[in-house]
JSON list of C-alpha atoms in Angstrom, two decimals:
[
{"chain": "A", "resi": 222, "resn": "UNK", "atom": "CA", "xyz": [2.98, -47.18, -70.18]},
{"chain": "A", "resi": 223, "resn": "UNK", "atom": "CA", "xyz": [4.34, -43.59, -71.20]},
{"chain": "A", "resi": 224, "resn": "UNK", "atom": "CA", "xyz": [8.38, -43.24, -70.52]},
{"chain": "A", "resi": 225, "resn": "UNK", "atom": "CA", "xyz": [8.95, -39.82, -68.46]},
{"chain": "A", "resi": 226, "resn": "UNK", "atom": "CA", "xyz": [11.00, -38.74, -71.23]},
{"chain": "A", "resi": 227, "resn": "UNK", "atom": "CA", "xyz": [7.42, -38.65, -73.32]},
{"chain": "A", "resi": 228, "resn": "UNK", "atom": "CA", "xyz": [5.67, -36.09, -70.43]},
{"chain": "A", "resi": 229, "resn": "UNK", "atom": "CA", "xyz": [5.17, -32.83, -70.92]},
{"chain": "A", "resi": 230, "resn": "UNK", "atom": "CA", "xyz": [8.57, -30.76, -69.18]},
{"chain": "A", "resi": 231, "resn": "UNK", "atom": "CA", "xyz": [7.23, -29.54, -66.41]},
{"chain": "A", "resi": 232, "resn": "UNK", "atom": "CA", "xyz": [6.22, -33.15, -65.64]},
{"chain": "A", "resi": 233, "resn": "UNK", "atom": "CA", "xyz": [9.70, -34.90, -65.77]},
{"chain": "A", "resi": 234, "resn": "UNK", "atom": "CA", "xyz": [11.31, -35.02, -62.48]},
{"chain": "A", "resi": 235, "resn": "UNK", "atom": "CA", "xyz": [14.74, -33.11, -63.98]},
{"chain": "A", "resi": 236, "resn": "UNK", "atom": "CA", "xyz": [13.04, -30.53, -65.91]},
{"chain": "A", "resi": 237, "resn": "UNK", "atom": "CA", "xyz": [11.13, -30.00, -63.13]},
{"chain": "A", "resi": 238, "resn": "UNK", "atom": "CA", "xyz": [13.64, -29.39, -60.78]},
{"chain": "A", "resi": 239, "resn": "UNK", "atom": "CA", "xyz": [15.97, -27.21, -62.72]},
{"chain": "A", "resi": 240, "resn": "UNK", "atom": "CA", "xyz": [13.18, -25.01, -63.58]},
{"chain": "A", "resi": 241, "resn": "UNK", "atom": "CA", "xyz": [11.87, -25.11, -59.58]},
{"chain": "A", "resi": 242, "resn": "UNK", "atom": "CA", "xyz": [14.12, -26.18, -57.80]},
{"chain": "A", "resi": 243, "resn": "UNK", "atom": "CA", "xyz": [14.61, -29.53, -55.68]},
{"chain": "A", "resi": 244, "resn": "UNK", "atom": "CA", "xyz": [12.09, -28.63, -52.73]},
{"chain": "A", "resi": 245, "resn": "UNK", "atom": "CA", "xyz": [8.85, -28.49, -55.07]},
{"chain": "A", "resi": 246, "resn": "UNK", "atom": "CA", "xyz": [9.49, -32.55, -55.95]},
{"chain": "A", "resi": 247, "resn": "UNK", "atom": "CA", "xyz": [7.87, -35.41, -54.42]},
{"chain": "A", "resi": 248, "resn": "UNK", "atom": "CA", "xyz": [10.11, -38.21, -52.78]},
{"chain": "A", "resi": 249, "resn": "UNK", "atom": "CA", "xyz": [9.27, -40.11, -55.00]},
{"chain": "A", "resi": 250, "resn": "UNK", "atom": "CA", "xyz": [10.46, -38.01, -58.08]},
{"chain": "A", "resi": 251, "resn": "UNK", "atom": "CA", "xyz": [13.52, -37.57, -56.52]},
{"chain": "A", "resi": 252, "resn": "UNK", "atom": "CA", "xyz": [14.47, -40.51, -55.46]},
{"chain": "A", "resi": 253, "resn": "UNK", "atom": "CA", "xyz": [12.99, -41.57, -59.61]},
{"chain": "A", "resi": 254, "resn": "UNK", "atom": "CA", "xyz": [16.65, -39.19, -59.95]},
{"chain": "A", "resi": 255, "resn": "UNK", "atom": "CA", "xyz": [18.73, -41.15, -58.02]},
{"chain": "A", "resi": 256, "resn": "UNK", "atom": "CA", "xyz": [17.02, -44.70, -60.00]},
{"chain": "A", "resi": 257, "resn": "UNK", "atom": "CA", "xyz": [17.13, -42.99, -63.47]},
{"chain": "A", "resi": 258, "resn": "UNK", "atom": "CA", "xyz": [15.42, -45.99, -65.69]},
{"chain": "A", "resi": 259, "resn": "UNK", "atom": "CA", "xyz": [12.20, -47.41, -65.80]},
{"chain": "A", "resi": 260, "resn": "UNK", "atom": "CA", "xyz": [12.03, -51.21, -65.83]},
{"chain": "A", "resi": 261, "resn": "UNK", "atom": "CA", "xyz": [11.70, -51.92, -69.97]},
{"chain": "A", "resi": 262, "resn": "UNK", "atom": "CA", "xyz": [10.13, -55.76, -68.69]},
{"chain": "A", "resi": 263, "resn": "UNK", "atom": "CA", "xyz": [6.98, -54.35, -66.66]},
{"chain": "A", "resi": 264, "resn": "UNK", "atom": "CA", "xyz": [7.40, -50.79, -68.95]},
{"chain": "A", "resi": 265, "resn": "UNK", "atom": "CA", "xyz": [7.09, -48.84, -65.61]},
{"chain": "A", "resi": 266, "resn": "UNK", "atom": "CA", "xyz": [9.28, -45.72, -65.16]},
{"chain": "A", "resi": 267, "resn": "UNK", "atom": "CA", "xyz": [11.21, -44.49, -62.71]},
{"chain": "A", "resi": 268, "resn": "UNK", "atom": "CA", "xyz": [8.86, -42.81, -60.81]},
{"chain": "A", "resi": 269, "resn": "UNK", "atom": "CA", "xyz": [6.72, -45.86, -60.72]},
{"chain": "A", "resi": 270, "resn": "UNK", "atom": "CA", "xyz": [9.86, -47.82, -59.38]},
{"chain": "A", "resi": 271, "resn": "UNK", "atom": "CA", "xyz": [10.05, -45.34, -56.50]},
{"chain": "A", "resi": 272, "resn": "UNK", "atom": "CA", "xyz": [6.65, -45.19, -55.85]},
{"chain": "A", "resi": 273, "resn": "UNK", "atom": "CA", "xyz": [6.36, -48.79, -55.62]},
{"chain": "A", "resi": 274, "resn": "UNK", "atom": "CA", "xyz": [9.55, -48.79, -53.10]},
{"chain": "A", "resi": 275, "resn": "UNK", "atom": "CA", "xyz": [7.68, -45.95, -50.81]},
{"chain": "A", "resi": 276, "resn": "UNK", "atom": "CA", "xyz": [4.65, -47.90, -50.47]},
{"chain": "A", "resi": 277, "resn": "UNK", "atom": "CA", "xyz": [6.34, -51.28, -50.02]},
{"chain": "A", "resi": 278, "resn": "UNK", "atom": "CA", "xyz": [8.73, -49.48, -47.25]},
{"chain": "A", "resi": 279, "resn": "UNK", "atom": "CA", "xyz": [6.32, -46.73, -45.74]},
{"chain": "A", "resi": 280, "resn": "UNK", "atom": "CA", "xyz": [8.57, -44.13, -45.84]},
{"chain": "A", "resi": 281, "resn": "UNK", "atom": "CA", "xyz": [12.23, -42.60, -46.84]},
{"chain": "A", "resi": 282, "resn": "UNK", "atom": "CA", "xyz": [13.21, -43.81, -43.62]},
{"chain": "A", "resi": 283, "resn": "UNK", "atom": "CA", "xyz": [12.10, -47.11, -43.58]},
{"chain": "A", "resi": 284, "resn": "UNK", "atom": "CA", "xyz": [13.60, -47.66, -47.28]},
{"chain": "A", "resi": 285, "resn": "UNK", "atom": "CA", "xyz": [17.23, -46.74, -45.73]},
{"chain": "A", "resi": 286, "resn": "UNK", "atom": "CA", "xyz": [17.18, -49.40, -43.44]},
{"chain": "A", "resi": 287, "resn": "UNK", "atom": "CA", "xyz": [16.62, -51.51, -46.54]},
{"chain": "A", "resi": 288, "resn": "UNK", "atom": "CA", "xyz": [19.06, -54.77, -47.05]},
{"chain": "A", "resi": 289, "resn": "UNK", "atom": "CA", "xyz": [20.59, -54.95, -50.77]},
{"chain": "A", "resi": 290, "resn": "UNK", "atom": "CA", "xyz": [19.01, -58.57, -51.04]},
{"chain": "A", "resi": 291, "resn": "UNK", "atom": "CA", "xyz": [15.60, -56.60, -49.83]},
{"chain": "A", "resi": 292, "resn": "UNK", "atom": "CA", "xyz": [16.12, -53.64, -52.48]},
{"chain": "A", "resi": 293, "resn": "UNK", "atom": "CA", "xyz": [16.00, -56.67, -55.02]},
{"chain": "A", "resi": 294, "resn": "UNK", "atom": "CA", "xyz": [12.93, -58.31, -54.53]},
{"chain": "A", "resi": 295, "resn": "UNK", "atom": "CA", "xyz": [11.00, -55.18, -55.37]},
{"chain": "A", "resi": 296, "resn": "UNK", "atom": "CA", "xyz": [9.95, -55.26, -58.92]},
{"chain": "A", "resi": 297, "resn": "UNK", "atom": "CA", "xyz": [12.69, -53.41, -61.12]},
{"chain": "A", "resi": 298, "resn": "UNK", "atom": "CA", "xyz": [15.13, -52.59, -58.94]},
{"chain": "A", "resi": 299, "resn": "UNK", "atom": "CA", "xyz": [18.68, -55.27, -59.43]},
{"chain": "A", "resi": 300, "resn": "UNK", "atom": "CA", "xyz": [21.28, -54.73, -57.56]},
{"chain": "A", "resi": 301, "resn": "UNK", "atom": "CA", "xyz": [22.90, -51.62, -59.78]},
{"chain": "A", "resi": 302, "resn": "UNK", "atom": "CA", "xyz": [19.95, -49.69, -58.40]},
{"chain": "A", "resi": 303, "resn": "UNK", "atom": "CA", "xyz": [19.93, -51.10, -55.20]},
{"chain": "A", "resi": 304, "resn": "UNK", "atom": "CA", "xyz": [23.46, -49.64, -54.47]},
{"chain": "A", "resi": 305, "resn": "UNK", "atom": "CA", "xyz": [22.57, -46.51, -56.07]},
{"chain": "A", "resi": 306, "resn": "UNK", "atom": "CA", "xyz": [19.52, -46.47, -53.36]},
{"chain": "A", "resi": 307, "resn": "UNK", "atom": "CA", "xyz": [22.12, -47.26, -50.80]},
{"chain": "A", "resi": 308, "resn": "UNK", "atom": "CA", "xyz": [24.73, -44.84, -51.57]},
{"chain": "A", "resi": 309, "resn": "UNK", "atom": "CA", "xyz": [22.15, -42.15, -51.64]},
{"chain": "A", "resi": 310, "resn": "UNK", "atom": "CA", "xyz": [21.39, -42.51, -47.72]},
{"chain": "A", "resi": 311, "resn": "UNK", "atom": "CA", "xyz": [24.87, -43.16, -46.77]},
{"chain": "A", "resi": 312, "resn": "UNK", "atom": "CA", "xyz": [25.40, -39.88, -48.25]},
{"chain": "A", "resi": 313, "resn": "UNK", "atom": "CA", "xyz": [22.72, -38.53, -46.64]},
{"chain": "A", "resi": 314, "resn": "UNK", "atom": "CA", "xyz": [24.12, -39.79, -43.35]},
{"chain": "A", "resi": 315, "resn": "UNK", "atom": "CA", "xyz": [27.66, -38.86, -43.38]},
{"chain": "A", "resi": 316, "resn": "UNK", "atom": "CA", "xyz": [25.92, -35.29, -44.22]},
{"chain": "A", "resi": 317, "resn": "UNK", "atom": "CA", "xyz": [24.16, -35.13, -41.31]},
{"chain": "A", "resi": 318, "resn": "UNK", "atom": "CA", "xyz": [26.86, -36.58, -38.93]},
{"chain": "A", "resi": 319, "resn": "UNK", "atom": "CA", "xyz": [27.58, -34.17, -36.59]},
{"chain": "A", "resi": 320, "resn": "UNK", "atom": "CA", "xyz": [30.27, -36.06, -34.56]},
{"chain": "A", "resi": 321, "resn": "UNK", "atom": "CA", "xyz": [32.30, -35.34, -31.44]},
{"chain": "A", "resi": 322, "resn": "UNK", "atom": "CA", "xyz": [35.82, -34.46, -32.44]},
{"chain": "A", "resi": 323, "resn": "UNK", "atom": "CA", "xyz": [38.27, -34.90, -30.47]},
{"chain": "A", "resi": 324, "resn": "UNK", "atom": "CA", "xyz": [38.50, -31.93, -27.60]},
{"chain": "A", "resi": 325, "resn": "UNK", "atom": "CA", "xyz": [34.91, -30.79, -27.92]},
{"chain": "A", "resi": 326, "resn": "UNK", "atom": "CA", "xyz": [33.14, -30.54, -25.05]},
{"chain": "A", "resi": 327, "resn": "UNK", "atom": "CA", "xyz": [30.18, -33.11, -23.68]},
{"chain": "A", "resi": 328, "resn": "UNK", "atom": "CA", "xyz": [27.89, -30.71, -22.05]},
{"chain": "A", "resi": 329, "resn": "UNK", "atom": "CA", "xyz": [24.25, -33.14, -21.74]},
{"chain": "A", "resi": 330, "resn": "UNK", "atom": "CA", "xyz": [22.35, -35.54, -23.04]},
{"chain": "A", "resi": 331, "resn": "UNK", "atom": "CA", "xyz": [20.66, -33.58, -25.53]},
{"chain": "A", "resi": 332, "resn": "UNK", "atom": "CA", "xyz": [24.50, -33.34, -27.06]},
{"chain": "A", "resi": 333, "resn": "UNK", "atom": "CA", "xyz": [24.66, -36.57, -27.16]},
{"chain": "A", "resi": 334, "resn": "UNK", "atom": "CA", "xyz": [21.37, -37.43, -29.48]},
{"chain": "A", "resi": 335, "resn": "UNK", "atom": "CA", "xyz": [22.15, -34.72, -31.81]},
{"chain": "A", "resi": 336, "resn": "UNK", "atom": "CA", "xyz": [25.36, -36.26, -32.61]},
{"chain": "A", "resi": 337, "resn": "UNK", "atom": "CA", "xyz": [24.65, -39.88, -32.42]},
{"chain": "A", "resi": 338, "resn": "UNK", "atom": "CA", "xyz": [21.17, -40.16, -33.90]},
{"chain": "A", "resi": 339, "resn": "UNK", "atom": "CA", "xyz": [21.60, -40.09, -37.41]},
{"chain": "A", "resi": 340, "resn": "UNK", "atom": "CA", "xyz": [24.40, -42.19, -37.53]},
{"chain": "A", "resi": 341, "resn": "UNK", "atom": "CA", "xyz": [22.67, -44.66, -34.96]},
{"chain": "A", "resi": 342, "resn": "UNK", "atom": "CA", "xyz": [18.83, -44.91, -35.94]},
{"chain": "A", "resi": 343, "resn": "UNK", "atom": "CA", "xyz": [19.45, -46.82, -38.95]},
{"chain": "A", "resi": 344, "resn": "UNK", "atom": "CA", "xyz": [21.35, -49.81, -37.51]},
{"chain": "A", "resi": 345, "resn": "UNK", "atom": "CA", "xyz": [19.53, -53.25, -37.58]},
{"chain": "A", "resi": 346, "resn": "UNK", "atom": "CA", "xyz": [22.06, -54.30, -34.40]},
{"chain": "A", "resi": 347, "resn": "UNK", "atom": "CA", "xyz": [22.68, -52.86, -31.54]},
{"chain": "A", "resi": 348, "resn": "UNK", "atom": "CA", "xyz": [25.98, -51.15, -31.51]},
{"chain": "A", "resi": 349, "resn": "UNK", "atom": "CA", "xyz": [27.35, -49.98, -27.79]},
{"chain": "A", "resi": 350, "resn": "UNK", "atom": "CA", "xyz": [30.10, -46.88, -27.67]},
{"chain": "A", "resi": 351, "resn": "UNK", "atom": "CA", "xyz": [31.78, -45.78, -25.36]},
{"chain": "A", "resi": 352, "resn": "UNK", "atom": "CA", "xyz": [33.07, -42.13, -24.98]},
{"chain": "A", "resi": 353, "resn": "UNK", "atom": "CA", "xyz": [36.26, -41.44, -23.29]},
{"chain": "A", "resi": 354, "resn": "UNK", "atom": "CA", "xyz": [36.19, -37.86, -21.46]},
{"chain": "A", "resi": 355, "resn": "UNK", "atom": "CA", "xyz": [39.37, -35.83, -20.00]},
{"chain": "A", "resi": 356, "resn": "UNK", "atom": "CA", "xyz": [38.92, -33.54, -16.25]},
{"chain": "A", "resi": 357, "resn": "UNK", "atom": "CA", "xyz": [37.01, -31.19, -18.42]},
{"chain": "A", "resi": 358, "resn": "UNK", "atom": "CA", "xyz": [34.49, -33.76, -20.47]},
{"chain": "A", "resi": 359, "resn": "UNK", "atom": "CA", "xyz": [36.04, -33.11, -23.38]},
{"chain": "A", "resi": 360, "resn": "UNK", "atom": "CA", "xyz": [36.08, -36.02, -25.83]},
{"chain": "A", "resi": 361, "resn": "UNK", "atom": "CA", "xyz": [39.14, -37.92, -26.20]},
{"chain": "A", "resi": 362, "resn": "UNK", "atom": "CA", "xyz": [38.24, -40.48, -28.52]},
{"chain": "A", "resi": 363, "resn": "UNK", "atom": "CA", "xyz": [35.58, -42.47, -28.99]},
{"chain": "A", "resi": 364, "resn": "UNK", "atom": "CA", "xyz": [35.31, -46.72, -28.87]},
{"chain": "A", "resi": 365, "resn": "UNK", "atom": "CA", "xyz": [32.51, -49.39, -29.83]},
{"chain": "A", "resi": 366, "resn": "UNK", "atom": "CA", "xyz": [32.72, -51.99, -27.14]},
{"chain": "A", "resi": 367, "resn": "UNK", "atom": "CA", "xyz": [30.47, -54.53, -29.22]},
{"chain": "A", "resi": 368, "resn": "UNK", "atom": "CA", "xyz": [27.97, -54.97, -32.29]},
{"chain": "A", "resi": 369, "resn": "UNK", "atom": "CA", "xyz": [24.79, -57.03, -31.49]},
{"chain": "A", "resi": 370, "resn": "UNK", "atom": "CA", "xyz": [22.28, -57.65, -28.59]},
{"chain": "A", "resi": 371, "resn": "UNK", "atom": "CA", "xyz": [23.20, -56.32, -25.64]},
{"chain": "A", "resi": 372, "resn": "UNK", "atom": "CA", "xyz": [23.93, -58.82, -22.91]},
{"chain": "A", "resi": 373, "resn": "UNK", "atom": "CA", "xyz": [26.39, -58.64, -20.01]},
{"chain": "A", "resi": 374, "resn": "UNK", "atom": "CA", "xyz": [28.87, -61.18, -21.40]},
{"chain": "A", "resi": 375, "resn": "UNK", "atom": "CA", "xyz": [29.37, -58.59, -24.68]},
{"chain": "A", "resi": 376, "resn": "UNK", "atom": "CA", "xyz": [29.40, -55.67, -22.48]},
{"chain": "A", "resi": 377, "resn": "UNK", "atom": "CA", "xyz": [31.43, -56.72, -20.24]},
{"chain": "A", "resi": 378, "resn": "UNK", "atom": "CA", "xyz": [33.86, -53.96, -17.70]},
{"chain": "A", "resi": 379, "resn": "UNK", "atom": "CA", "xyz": [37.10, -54.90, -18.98]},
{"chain": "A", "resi": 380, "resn": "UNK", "atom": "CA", "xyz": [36.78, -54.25, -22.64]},
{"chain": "A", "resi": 381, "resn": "UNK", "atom": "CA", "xyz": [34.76, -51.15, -21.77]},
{"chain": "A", "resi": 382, "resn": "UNK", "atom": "CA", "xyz": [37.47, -49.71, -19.23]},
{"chain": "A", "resi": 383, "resn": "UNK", "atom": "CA", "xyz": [40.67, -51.22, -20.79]},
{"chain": "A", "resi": 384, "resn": "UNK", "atom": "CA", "xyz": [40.84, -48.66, -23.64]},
{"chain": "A", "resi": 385, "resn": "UNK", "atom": "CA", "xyz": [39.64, -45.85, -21.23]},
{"chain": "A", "resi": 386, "resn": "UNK", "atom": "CA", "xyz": [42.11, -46.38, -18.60]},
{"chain": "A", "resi": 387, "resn": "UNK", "atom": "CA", "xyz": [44.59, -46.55, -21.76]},
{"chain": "A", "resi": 388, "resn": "UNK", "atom": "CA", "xyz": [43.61, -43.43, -22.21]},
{"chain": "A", "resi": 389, "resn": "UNK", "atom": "CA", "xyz": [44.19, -42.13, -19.08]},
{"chain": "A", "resi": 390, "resn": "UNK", "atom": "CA", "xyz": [40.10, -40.86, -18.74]},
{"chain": "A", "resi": 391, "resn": "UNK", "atom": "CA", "xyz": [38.42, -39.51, -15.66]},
{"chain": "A", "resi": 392, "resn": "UNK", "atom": "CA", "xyz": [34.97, -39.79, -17.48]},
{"chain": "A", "resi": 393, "resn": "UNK", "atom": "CA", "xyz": [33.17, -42.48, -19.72]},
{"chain": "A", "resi": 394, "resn": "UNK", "atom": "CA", "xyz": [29.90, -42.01, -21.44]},
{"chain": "A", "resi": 395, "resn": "UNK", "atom": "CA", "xyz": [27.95, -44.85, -22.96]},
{"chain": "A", "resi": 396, "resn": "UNK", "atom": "CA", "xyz": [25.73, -44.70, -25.82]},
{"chain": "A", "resi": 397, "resn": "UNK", "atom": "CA", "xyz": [23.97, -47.45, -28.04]},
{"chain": "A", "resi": 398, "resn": "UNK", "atom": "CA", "xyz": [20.80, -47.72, -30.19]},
{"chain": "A", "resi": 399, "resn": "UNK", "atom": "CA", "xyz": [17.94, -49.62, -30.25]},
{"chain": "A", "resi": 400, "resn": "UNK", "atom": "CA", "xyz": [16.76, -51.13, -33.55]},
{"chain": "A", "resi": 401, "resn": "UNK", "atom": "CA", "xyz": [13.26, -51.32, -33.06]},
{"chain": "A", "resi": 402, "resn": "UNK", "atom": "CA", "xyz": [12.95, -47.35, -32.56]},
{"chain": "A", "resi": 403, "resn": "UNK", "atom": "CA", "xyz": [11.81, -47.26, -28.94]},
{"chain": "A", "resi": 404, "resn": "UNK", "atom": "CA", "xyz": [14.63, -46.02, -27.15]},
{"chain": "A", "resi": 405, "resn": "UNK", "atom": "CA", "xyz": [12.72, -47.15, -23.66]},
{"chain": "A", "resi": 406, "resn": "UNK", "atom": "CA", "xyz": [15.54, -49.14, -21.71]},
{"chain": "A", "resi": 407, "resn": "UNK", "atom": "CA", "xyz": [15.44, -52.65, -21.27]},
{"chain": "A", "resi": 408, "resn": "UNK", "atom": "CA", "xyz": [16.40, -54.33, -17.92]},
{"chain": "A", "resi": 409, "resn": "UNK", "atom": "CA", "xyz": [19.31, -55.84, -19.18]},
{"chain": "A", "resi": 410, "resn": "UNK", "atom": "CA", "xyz": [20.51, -52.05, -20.24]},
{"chain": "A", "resi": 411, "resn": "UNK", "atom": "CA", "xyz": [19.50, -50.80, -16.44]},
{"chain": "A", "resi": 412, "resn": "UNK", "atom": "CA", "xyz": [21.71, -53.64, -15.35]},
{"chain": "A", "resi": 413, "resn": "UNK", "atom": "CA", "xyz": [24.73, -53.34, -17.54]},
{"chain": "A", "resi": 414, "resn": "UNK", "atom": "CA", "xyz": [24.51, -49.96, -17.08]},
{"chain": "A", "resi": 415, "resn": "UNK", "atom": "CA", "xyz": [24.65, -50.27, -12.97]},
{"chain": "A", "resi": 416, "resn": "UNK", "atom": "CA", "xyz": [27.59, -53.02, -13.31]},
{"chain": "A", "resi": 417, "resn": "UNK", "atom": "CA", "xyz": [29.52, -50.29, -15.04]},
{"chain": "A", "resi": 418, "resn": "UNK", "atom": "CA", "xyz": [28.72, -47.65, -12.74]},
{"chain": "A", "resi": 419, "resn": "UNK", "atom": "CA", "xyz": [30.15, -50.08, -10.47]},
{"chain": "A", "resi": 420, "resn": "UNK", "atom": "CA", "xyz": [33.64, -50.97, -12.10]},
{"chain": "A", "resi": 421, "resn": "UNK", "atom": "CA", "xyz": [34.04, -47.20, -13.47]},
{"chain": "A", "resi": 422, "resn": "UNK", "atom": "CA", "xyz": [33.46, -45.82, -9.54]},
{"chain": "A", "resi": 423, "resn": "UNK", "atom": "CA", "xyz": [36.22, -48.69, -8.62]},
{"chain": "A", "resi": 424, "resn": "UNK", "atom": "CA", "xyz": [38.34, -47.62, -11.48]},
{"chain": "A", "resi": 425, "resn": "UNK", "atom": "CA", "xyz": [38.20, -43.41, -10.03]},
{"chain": "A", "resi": 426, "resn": "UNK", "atom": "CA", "xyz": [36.27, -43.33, -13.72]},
{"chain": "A", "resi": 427, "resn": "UNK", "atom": "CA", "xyz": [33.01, -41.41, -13.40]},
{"chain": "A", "resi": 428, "resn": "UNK", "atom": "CA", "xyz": [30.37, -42.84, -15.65]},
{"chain": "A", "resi": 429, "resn": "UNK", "atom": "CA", "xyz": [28.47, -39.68, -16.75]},
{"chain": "A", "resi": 430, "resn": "UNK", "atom": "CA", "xyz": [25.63, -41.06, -18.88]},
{"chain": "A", "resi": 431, "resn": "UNK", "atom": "CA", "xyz": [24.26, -43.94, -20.62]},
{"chain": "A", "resi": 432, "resn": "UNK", "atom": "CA", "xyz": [22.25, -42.62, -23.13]},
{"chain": "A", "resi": 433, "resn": "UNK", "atom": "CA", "xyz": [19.68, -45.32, -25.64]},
{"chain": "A", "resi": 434, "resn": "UNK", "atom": "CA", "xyz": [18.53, -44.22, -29.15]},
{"chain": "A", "resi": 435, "resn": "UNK", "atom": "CA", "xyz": [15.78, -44.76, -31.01]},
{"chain": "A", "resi": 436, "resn": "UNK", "atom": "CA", "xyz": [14.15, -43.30, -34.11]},
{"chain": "A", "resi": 437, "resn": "UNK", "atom": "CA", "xyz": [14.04, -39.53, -33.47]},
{"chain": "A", "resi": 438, "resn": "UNK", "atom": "CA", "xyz": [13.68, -40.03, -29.46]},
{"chain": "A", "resi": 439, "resn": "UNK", "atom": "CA", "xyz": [15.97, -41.01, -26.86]},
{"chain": "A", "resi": 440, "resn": "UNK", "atom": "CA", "xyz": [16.32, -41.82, -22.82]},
{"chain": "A", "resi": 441, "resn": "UNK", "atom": "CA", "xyz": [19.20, -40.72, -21.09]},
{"chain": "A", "resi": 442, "resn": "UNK", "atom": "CA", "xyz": [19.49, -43.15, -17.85]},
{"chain": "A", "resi": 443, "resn": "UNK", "atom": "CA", "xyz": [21.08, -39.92, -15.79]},
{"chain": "A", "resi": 444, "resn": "UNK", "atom": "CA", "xyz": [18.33, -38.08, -16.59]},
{"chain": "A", "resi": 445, "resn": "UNK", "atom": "CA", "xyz": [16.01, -41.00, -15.74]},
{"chain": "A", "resi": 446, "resn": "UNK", "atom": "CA", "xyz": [18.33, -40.91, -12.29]},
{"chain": "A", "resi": 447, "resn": "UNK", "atom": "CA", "xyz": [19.49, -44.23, -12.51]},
{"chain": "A", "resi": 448, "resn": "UNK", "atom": "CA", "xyz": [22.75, -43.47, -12.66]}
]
């Protein structure tokens, strides 16, 4: 099989790009940059590698959620390649992490997603924040209560209100992904989510929000009104 490096220039993936730019390449010929070599054992190049990954994945997106040990079972990619794969979406997610910072306001739900979803979608576990507000909802800091399936024992009111009422907060705002995409809540979310209403109204801490999401969508449970 032909190494790029025997196309024609405007073929190669570089060339092509310094002469037109980034936009006018194919994922798969730029992620081929991020990969570099071919695999010299099957002769295929880098673009081969890549497209091989995209089919085997589906998509860019699906190929960041990717595992190092499942990065090496695809045909000529070890695990030099594998962490360049990984260090490209990291990078691609710290770039489009818009987060709270301390003092910025929480104005809705909508907020919440934009800031939350890239670094969220990703995850294979369920990770549960919370979101510790001052009089004026601005962000104080933020806290993950727990890392894995959500269940009431895990989520439970005194790890979720100890660091708030640390903090002196009037308002806590909940937010957590779900792996498989679907950001439709679950009944053990409803009820977690009602047993912290619960403690927080108790506590003289207003739960504003839980909000769930998935893979470009979420549900916000005070939209929903169930809060």
């Amino acid at each position: 099989m032909q190494r790029i490096k025997d196309w024609p220039a405007a073929e190669r993936p570089r060339e092509k790009l310094l002469a037109r730019g980034a936009e006018h390449l194919t994922d798969a010929e730029l992620l081929a940059l991020i990969i570099r070599t071919g695999d010299s054992s099957s002769k295929n190049s880098a673009v081969d590698l890549a497209r091989g990954l995209l089919s085997h994945f589906g998509s860019l997106r699906q190929l960041a959620r990717a595992t190092i040990t499942e990065l090496c079972y695809q045909p000529g990619i070890g695990p030099a390649k594998a962490a360049e794969i990984q260090a490209l979406f990291q990078i691609a997610r710290r770039f489009s992490d818009q987060r709270l910072q301390p003092g910025q306001p929480y104005r809705s739900s909508t907020d919440a997603f934009y800031h939350f979803h890239e670094r969220l979608c990703d995850y294979r576990k369920e990770v549960f924040l919370a979101l510790l507000l001052d009089t004026k909802n601005r962000l104080i800091r933020e806290v993950q209560i727990s890392e894995g399936s959500l269940t009431a024992s895990i989520v439970h009111p005194r790890e979720v209100f100890a660091p708030a009422l640390k903090e002196s907060a009037a308002g806590i705002l909940f937010v957590h992904n779900h792996p498989s995409g679907d950001p439709t809540p679950s009944r053990e979310d409803i009820e977690i989510t009602q047993r912290l209403k619960q403690s927080g109204d108790l506590l003289g801490i207003r739960v504003l929000d839980h909000i769930i999401i998935g893979n470009g969508a979420y549900i916000s449970l005070a939209d929903r009104g169930e809060l």
